[in-house]
GROMACS .gro file of C-alpha atoms in nm:
model
  341
    1UNK     CA    1  12.015   0.497  -1.865
    2UNK     CA    2  11.833   0.484  -2.204
    3UNK     CA    3  11.710   0.798  -2.390
    4UNK     CA    4  11.358   0.725  -2.286
    5UNK     CA    5  11.461   0.690  -1.929
    6UNK     CA    6  11.663   1.014  -1.956
    7UNK     CA    7  11.345   1.212  -2.089
    8UNK     CA    8  11.130   1.043  -1.824
    9UNK     CA    9  11.349   1.148  -1.513
   10UNK     CA   10  11.378   1.503  -1.658
   11UNK     CA   11  11.022   1.551  -1.682
   12UNK     CA   12  10.926   1.398  -1.367
   13UNK     CA   13  11.200   1.601  -1.183
   14UNK     CA   14  11.050   1.920  -1.286
   15UNK     CA   15  10.684   1.795  -1.257
   16UNK     CA   16  10.766   1.735  -0.888
   17UNK     CA   17  10.873   2.104  -0.853
   18UNK     CA   18  10.539   2.252  -0.992
   19UNK     CA   19  10.625   2.267  -1.385
   20UNK     CA   20  10.349   2.185  -1.620
   21UNK     CA   21  10.443   1.921  -1.856
   22UNK     CA   22  10.376   2.080  -2.201
   23UNK     CA   23  10.386   1.869  -2.528
   24UNK     CA   24  10.642   1.913  -2.797
   25UNK     CA   25  10.577   2.206  -3.043
   26UNK     CA   26  10.568   2.152  -3.416
   27UNK     CA   27  10.899   2.182  -3.616
   28UNK     CA   28  10.719   2.444  -3.829
   29UNK     CA   29  10.667   2.745  -3.627
   30UNK     CA   30  10.315   2.888  -3.623
   31UNK     CA   31  10.276   3.277  -3.707
   32UNK     CA   32  10.627   3.327  -3.683
   33UNK     CA   33  10.785   3.433  -4.009
   34UNK     CA   34  11.135   3.508  -3.844
   35UNK     CA   35  11.207   3.129  -3.819
   36UNK     CA   36  11.241   2.859  -4.056
   37UNK     CA   37  11.214   2.581  -3.793
   38UNK     CA   38  11.167   2.534  -3.426
   39UNK     CA   39  11.533   2.550  -3.317
   40UNK     CA   40  11.485   2.568  -2.929
   41UNK     CA   41  11.234   2.479  -2.669
   42UNK     CA   42  11.125   2.837  -2.601
   43UNK     CA   43  10.977   2.901  -2.954
   44UNK     CA   44  10.630   2.805  -2.857
   45UNK     CA   45  10.643   3.026  -2.559
   46UNK     CA   46  10.760   3.337  -2.741
   47UNK     CA   47  10.452   3.526  -2.691
   48UNK     CA   48  10.459   3.444  -2.321
   49UNK     CA   49  10.799   3.582  -2.297
   50UNK     CA   50  10.711   3.925  -2.471
   51UNK     CA   51  10.393   3.938  -2.276
   52UNK     CA   52  10.149   3.900  -2.544
   53UNK     CA   53  10.010   3.577  -2.426
   54UNK     CA   54   9.917   3.439  -2.065
   55UNK     CA   55   9.867   3.085  -1.977
   56UNK     CA   56   9.725   2.916  -1.640
   57UNK     CA   57  10.082   2.836  -1.551
   58UNK     CA   58  10.418   3.020  -1.489
   59UNK     CA   59  10.649   2.738  -1.474
   60UNK     CA   60  10.672   2.475  -1.780
   61UNK     CA   61  10.887   2.177  -1.876
   62UNK     CA   62  10.919   2.009  -2.224
   63UNK     CA   63  11.097   1.775  -2.435
   64UNK     CA   64  11.100   1.956  -2.759
   65UNK     CA   65  11.209   1.847  -3.105
   66UNK     CA   66  11.428   2.074  -3.273
   67UNK     CA   67  11.598   2.136  -3.628
   68UNK     CA   68  11.910   2.343  -3.693
   69UNK     CA   69  11.965   2.328  -4.052
   70UNK     CA   70  11.887   2.657  -4.196
   71UNK     CA   71  11.845   3.038  -4.058
   72UNK     CA   72  12.062   3.166  -3.762
   73UNK     CA   73  12.129   2.817  -3.621
   74UNK     CA   74  12.267   2.580  -3.879
   75UNK     CA   75  12.449   2.285  -3.802
   76UNK     CA   76  12.407   2.090  -4.127
   77UNK     CA   77  12.764   2.098  -4.242
   78UNK     CA   78  12.891   1.986  -3.900
   79UNK     CA   79  12.706   1.659  -3.890
   80UNK     CA   80  12.956   1.374  -3.922
   81UNK     CA   81  13.252   1.597  -3.854
   82UNK     CA   82  13.209   1.601  -3.457
   83UNK     CA   83  13.067   1.367  -3.203
   84UNK     CA   84  12.792   1.588  -3.103
   85UNK     CA   85  12.631   1.810  -3.387
   86UNK     CA   86  12.282   1.715  -3.523
   87UNK     CA   87  12.043   1.854  -3.769
   88UNK     CA   88  11.765   1.725  -3.572
   89UNK     CA   89  11.791   1.676  -3.189
   90UNK     CA   90  11.578   1.688  -2.891
   91UNK     CA   91  11.588   1.968  -2.622
   92UNK     CA   92  11.482   1.906  -2.270
   93UNK     CA   93  11.399   2.251  -2.113
   94UNK     CA   94  11.243   2.410  -1.795
   95UNK     CA   95  11.085   2.754  -1.818
   96UNK     CA   96  10.976   3.011  -1.588
   97UNK     CA   97  10.752   3.318  -1.709
   98UNK     CA   98  10.805   3.573  -1.439
   99UNK     CA   99  10.815   3.303  -1.159
  100UNK     CA  100  11.189   3.226  -1.040
  101UNK     CA  101  11.494   3.337  -1.207
  102UNK     CA  102  11.887   3.291  -1.204
  103UNK     CA  103  11.931   3.158  -0.833
  104UNK     CA  104  11.649   2.888  -0.866
  105UNK     CA  105  11.740   2.767  -1.228
  106UNK     CA  106  12.111   2.724  -1.138
  107UNK     CA  107  12.009   2.540  -0.841
  108UNK     CA  108  11.743   2.308  -1.026
  109UNK     CA  109  12.022   2.227  -1.290
  110UNK     CA  110  12.306   2.148  -1.055
  111UNK     CA  111  12.080   1.929  -0.841
  112UNK     CA  112  11.930   1.742  -1.150
  113UNK     CA  113  12.285   1.670  -1.305
  114UNK     CA  114  12.480   1.582  -0.979
  115UNK     CA  115  12.199   1.423  -0.769
  116UNK     CA  116  11.936   1.261  -1.011
  117UNK     CA  117  12.177   1.182  -1.302
  118UNK     CA  118  12.476   1.112  -1.050
  119UNK     CA  119  12.723   1.308  -1.259
  120UNK     CA  120  13.053   1.373  -1.054
  121UNK     CA  121  13.086   1.750  -0.968
  122UNK     CA  122  13.431   1.768  -1.074
  123UNK     CA  123  13.339   1.665  -1.419
  124UNK     CA  124  13.123   1.986  -1.480
  125UNK     CA  125  13.251   2.335  -1.590
  126UNK     CA  126  13.069   2.656  -1.592
  127UNK     CA  127  13.062   2.967  -1.834
  128UNK     CA  128  12.898   3.286  -1.769
  129UNK     CA  129  12.815   3.581  -1.981
  130UNK     CA  130  13.129   3.835  -1.925
  131UNK     CA  131  12.907   4.107  -1.765
  132UNK     CA  132  12.700   3.881  -1.550
  133UNK     CA  133  12.834   3.909  -1.215
  134UNK     CA  134  12.522   3.781  -1.048
  135UNK     CA  135  12.557   3.426  -1.217
  136UNK     CA  136  12.911   3.372  -1.146
  137UNK     CA  137  12.838   3.467  -0.772
  138UNK     CA  138  12.575   3.214  -0.754
  139UNK     CA  139  12.770   2.934  -0.892
  140UNK     CA  140  13.074   3.017  -0.664
  141UNK     CA  141  12.895   3.105  -0.341
  142UNK     CA  142  12.563   2.918  -0.335
  143UNK     CA  143  12.641   2.600  -0.561
  144UNK     CA  144  13.028   2.576  -0.445
  145UNK     CA  145  13.176   2.547  -0.784
  146UNK     CA  146  13.557   2.628  -0.771
  147UNK     CA  147  13.652   2.964  -0.940
  148UNK     CA  148  13.886   2.759  -1.167
  149UNK     CA  149  13.611   2.566  -1.352
  150UNK     CA  150  13.413   2.900  -1.395
  151UNK     CA  151  13.473   3.097  -1.730
  152UNK     CA  152  13.351   3.445  -1.853
  153UNK     CA  153  13.276   3.437  -2.229
  154UNK     CA  154  13.157   3.726  -2.469
  155UNK     CA  155  12.832   3.775  -2.647
  156UNK     CA  156  12.874   3.524  -2.943
  157UNK     CA  157  12.906   3.237  -2.666
  158UNK     CA  158  12.698   3.342  -2.368
  159UNK     CA  159  12.417   3.578  -2.515
  160UNK     CA  160  12.154   3.383  -2.665
  161UNK     CA  161  11.877   3.497  -2.928
  162UNK     CA  162  11.654   3.256  -3.092
  163UNK     CA  163  11.653   3.434  -3.415
  164UNK     CA  164  11.768   3.768  -3.539
  165UNK     CA  165  11.501   3.927  -3.340
  166UNK     CA  166  11.291   3.825  -3.025
  167UNK     CA  167  11.363   3.732  -2.659
  168UNK     CA  168  11.711   3.705  -2.575
  169UNK     CA  169  11.957   3.748  -2.262
  170UNK     CA  170  12.287   3.643  -2.100
  171UNK     CA  171  12.299   3.263  -2.053
  172UNK     CA  172  12.517   3.041  -1.841
  173UNK     CA  173  12.628   2.712  -1.988
  174UNK     CA  174  12.732   2.379  -1.833
  175UNK     CA  175  13.000   2.162  -1.984
  176UNK     CA  176  13.071   1.808  -1.936
  177UNK     CA  177  13.457   1.701  -1.931
  178UNK     CA  178  13.496   1.376  -2.133
  179UNK     CA  179  13.847   1.315  -2.009
  180UNK     CA  180  14.207   1.395  -2.067
  181UNK     CA  181  14.229   1.128  -2.339
  182UNK     CA  182  14.004   1.338  -2.566
  183UNK     CA  183  14.170   1.647  -2.740
  184UNK     CA  184  14.038   1.980  -2.604
  185UNK     CA  185  14.082   2.278  -2.341
  186UNK     CA  186  13.845   2.391  -2.083
  187UNK     CA  187  13.601   2.671  -2.213
  188UNK     CA  188  13.750   3.007  -2.200
  189UNK     CA  189  13.777   3.301  -2.449
  190UNK     CA  190  14.023   3.193  -2.717
  191UNK     CA  191  14.056   2.833  -2.608
  192UNK     CA  192  13.914   2.518  -2.812
  193UNK     CA  193  13.707   2.283  -2.612
  194UNK     CA  194  13.722   2.044  -2.890
  195UNK     CA  195  13.548   1.715  -2.830
  196UNK     CA  196  13.655   1.699  -2.466
  197UNK     CA  197  13.460   1.971  -2.307
  198UNK     CA  198  13.102   1.957  -2.447
  199UNK     CA  199  12.816   2.182  -2.362
  200UNK     CA  200  12.525   1.979  -2.237
  201UNK     CA  201  12.285   2.253  -2.071
  202UNK     CA  202  12.235   2.620  -2.166
  203UNK     CA  203  12.056   2.834  -1.897
  204UNK     CA  204  11.916   3.139  -2.084
  205UNK     CA  205  11.797   3.447  -1.871
  206UNK     CA  206  11.579   3.597  -2.109
  207UNK     CA  207  11.556   3.975  -2.021
  208UNK     CA  208  11.523   4.139  -2.343
  209UNK     CA  209  11.353   4.183  -2.686
  210UNK     CA  210  11.600   4.224  -2.966
  211UNK     CA  211  11.423   4.450  -3.239
  212UNK     CA  212  11.499   4.445  -3.619
  213UNK     CA  213  11.785   4.722  -3.572
  214UNK     CA  214  11.952   4.529  -3.299
  215UNK     CA  215  11.851   4.748  -3.018
  216UNK     CA  216  11.715   4.571  -2.680
  217UNK     CA  217  11.428   4.659  -2.477
  218UNK     CA  218  11.344   4.481  -2.135
  219UNK     CA  219  11.080   4.206  -2.146
  220UNK     CA  220  10.762   4.263  -1.918
  221UNK     CA  221  10.912   3.998  -1.679
  222UNK     CA  222  11.244   3.822  -1.655
  223UNK     CA  223  11.211   3.470  -1.785
  224UNK     CA  224  11.416   3.121  -1.759
  225UNK     CA  225  11.457   2.938  -2.067
  226UNK     CA  226  11.688   2.635  -2.063
  227UNK     CA  227  11.804   2.349  -2.310
  228UNK     CA  228  11.960   2.030  -2.208
  229UNK     CA  229  12.073   1.830  -2.503
  230UNK     CA  230  11.913   1.484  -2.487
  231UNK     CA  231  12.157   1.335  -2.740
  232UNK     CA  232  12.466   1.479  -2.537
  233UNK     CA  233  12.337   1.387  -2.217
  234UNK     CA  234  12.273   1.020  -2.340
  235UNK     CA  235  12.639   0.992  -2.431
  236UNK     CA  236  12.734   1.110  -2.083
  237UNK     CA  237  12.503   0.876  -1.899
  238UNK     CA  238  12.570   0.594  -2.126
  239UNK     CA  239  12.949   0.639  -2.075
  240UNK     CA  240  13.008   0.717  -2.441
  241UNK     CA  241  13.226   0.981  -2.607
  242UNK     CA  242  13.018   1.021  -2.911
  243UNK     CA  243  12.624   1.071  -2.935
  244UNK     CA  244  12.637   0.844  -3.212
  245UNK     CA  245  12.743   0.547  -2.987
  246UNK     CA  246  12.411   0.597  -2.783
  247UNK     CA  247  12.105   0.379  -2.820
  248UNK     CA  248  11.946   0.671  -2.994
  249UNK     CA  249  12.175   0.633  -3.286
  250UNK     CA  250  12.313   0.265  -3.285
  251UNK     CA  251  12.009   0.098  -3.419
  252UNK     CA  252  12.003   0.332  -3.731
  253UNK     CA  253  12.375   0.338  -3.777
  254UNK     CA  254  12.374  -0.058  -3.785
  255UNK     CA  255  12.075  -0.066  -4.033
  256UNK     CA  256  12.258   0.198  -4.253
  257UNK     CA  257  12.574  -0.025  -4.237
  258UNK     CA  258  12.386  -0.317  -4.338
  259UNK     CA  259  12.206  -0.143  -4.625
  260UNK     CA  260  12.524   0.009  -4.754
  261UNK     CA  261  12.714  -0.294  -4.727
  262UNK     CA  262  12.990  -0.169  -4.481
  263UNK     CA  263  13.105  -0.317  -4.159
  264UNK     CA  264  13.266   0.000  -4.036
  265UNK     CA  265  13.036   0.124  -3.785
  266UNK     CA  266  13.250   0.428  -3.724
  267UNK     CA  267  13.243   0.560  -4.081
  268UNK     CA  268  13.144   0.943  -4.070
  269UNK     CA  269  12.893   0.880  -4.352
  270UNK     CA  270  12.691   0.647  -4.143
  271UNK     CA  271  12.653   0.933  -3.891
  272UNK     CA  272  12.522   1.152  -4.141
  273UNK     CA  273  12.280   0.900  -4.285
  274UNK     CA  274  12.137   0.834  -3.911
  275UNK     CA  275  12.119   1.196  -3.838
  276UNK     CA  276  11.953   1.309  -4.165
  277UNK     CA  277  11.719   1.037  -4.168
  278UNK     CA  278  11.568   1.154  -3.815
  279UNK     CA  279  11.541   1.511  -3.948
  280UNK     CA  280  11.374   1.396  -4.248
  281UNK     CA  281  11.133   1.190  -4.109
  282UNK     CA  282  11.037   1.428  -3.850
  283UNK     CA  283  11.020   1.716  -4.082
  284UNK     CA  284  10.795   1.515  -4.302
  285UNK     CA  285  10.556   1.417  -4.013
  286UNK     CA  286  10.511   1.776  -3.956
  287UNK     CA  287  10.399   1.859  -4.290
  288UNK     CA  288  10.719   1.963  -4.477
  289UNK     CA  289  10.756   1.864  -4.847
  290UNK     CA  290  11.079   1.845  -5.057
  291UNK     CA  291  11.064   2.140  -5.286
  292UNK     CA  292  11.295   2.424  -5.436
  293UNK     CA  293  11.250   2.691  -5.159
  294UNK     CA  294  11.221   2.768  -4.807
  295UNK     CA  295  11.186   2.462  -4.564
  296UNK     CA  296  11.116   2.242  -4.846
  297UNK     CA  297  11.461   2.322  -4.989
  298UNK     CA  298  11.620   2.248  -4.653
  299UNK     CA  299  11.461   1.924  -4.645
  300UNK     CA  300  11.585   1.849  -4.994
  301UNK     CA  301  11.931   1.937  -4.921
  302UNK     CA  302  11.906   1.711  -4.601
  303UNK     CA  303  11.773   1.415  -4.805
  304UNK     CA  304  12.024   1.468  -5.091
  305UNK     CA  305  12.316   1.496  -4.852
  306UNK     CA  306  12.237   1.172  -4.686
  307UNK     CA  307  12.201   0.989  -5.017
  308UNK     CA  308  12.529   1.127  -5.117
  309UNK     CA  309  12.681   0.966  -4.814
  310UNK     CA  310  12.514   0.639  -4.893
  311UNK     CA  311  12.647   0.626  -5.273
  312UNK     CA  312  12.992   0.704  -5.125
  313UNK     CA  313  12.968   0.382  -4.931
  314UNK     CA  314  12.828   0.204  -5.235
  315UNK     CA  315  12.453   0.167  -5.146
  316UNK     CA  316  12.249   0.003  -5.413
  317UNK     CA  317  11.925  -0.006  -5.206
  318UNK     CA  318  11.705   0.291  -5.121
  319UNK     CA  319  11.871   0.319  -4.790
  320UNK     CA  320  11.636   0.583  -4.620
  321UNK     CA  321  11.333   0.436  -4.691
  322UNK     CA  322  11.450   0.101  -4.591
  323UNK     CA  323  11.563   0.235  -4.248
  324UNK     CA  324  11.218   0.410  -4.180
  325UNK     CA  325  11.071   0.102  -3.970
  326UNK     CA  326  11.383   0.105  -3.726
  327UNK     CA  327  11.330   0.486  -3.682
  328UNK     CA  328  10.960   0.468  -3.633
  329UNK     CA  329  11.008   0.162  -3.373
  330UNK     CA  330  11.278   0.359  -3.197
  331UNK     CA  331  11.105   0.689  -3.180
  332UNK     CA  332  10.707   0.638  -3.167
  333UNK     CA  333  10.708   0.602  -2.772
  334UNK     CA  334  10.858   0.953  -2.752
  335UNK     CA  335  10.651   1.100  -3.017
  336UNK     CA  336  10.313   0.920  -3.100
  337UNK     CA  337  10.264   1.105  -3.407
  338UNK     CA  338  10.508   0.860  -3.590
  339UNK     CA  339  10.252   0.581  -3.522
  340UNK     CA  340  10.000   0.748  -3.744
  341UNK     CA  341  10.236   0.848  -4.012
   0.00000   0.00000   0.00000
């Protein structure tokens, strides 16, 4: 299943279940000084969660472009070191604004993964917040996941906040087991999942608003905010262990290898270059310019890091600008803005 087919199937599944398809939000959050970048699908719905905005729908589905390279969520230094971390990625998400809650969200996720995407049930592991008895009961009794494949984790892993403040709540994560030939242990407190057990979907049950002093107050209505990583799911559905071996990255990696004069397609520097090019292109398309402060400084760091890795490989050409046509061709169907820029 290609990345585009994966996107389409996700959107159609939730559209058939009365979710409104909402376009991706800009990477530069509007009127929200608490965030450098849009780092999750729920950012554009923050005011709905807080009860400050009403829309004509109570269910939504999106394919959201995200950047995690600054602020609370920052994966910049992890890119190239693992098979799954990115500065730019796409988050597929379904949302409920006071409509359904834990039971329906869990059922939707399980059905989509096991029936529509045909993932074997035994390959999926579940985590819940340590105090969330309700979610664990739903997974065990309603869905039928064996107790040995369900773990309780603490606040660091299973309580999600979009930033230092704002909507938050306990979450339940779904992990995919890439197999015993890869190093890693099942998710649990004190264990290291490594690259074997990879989180693919986070189901956030937003119930609270975190204030500047860290205190929690109830949201007007409990909401659902989920995030399924496109790149991680593409690896699962294309039978790959690494996100960088999927159709989302291989054209860019091959171009980078050609321009850098290397035949080793597994070189970590090629992963960095391909990832950072995607992030840079989308940030520029959304109006960010390289500078010495704020978002512009983050973009500058991303570009510099990509160029440093290109130089490590001996590149003599302007590798990033040379690869832009490949990126535009690959991504324009998903985001038409690139056809104009």
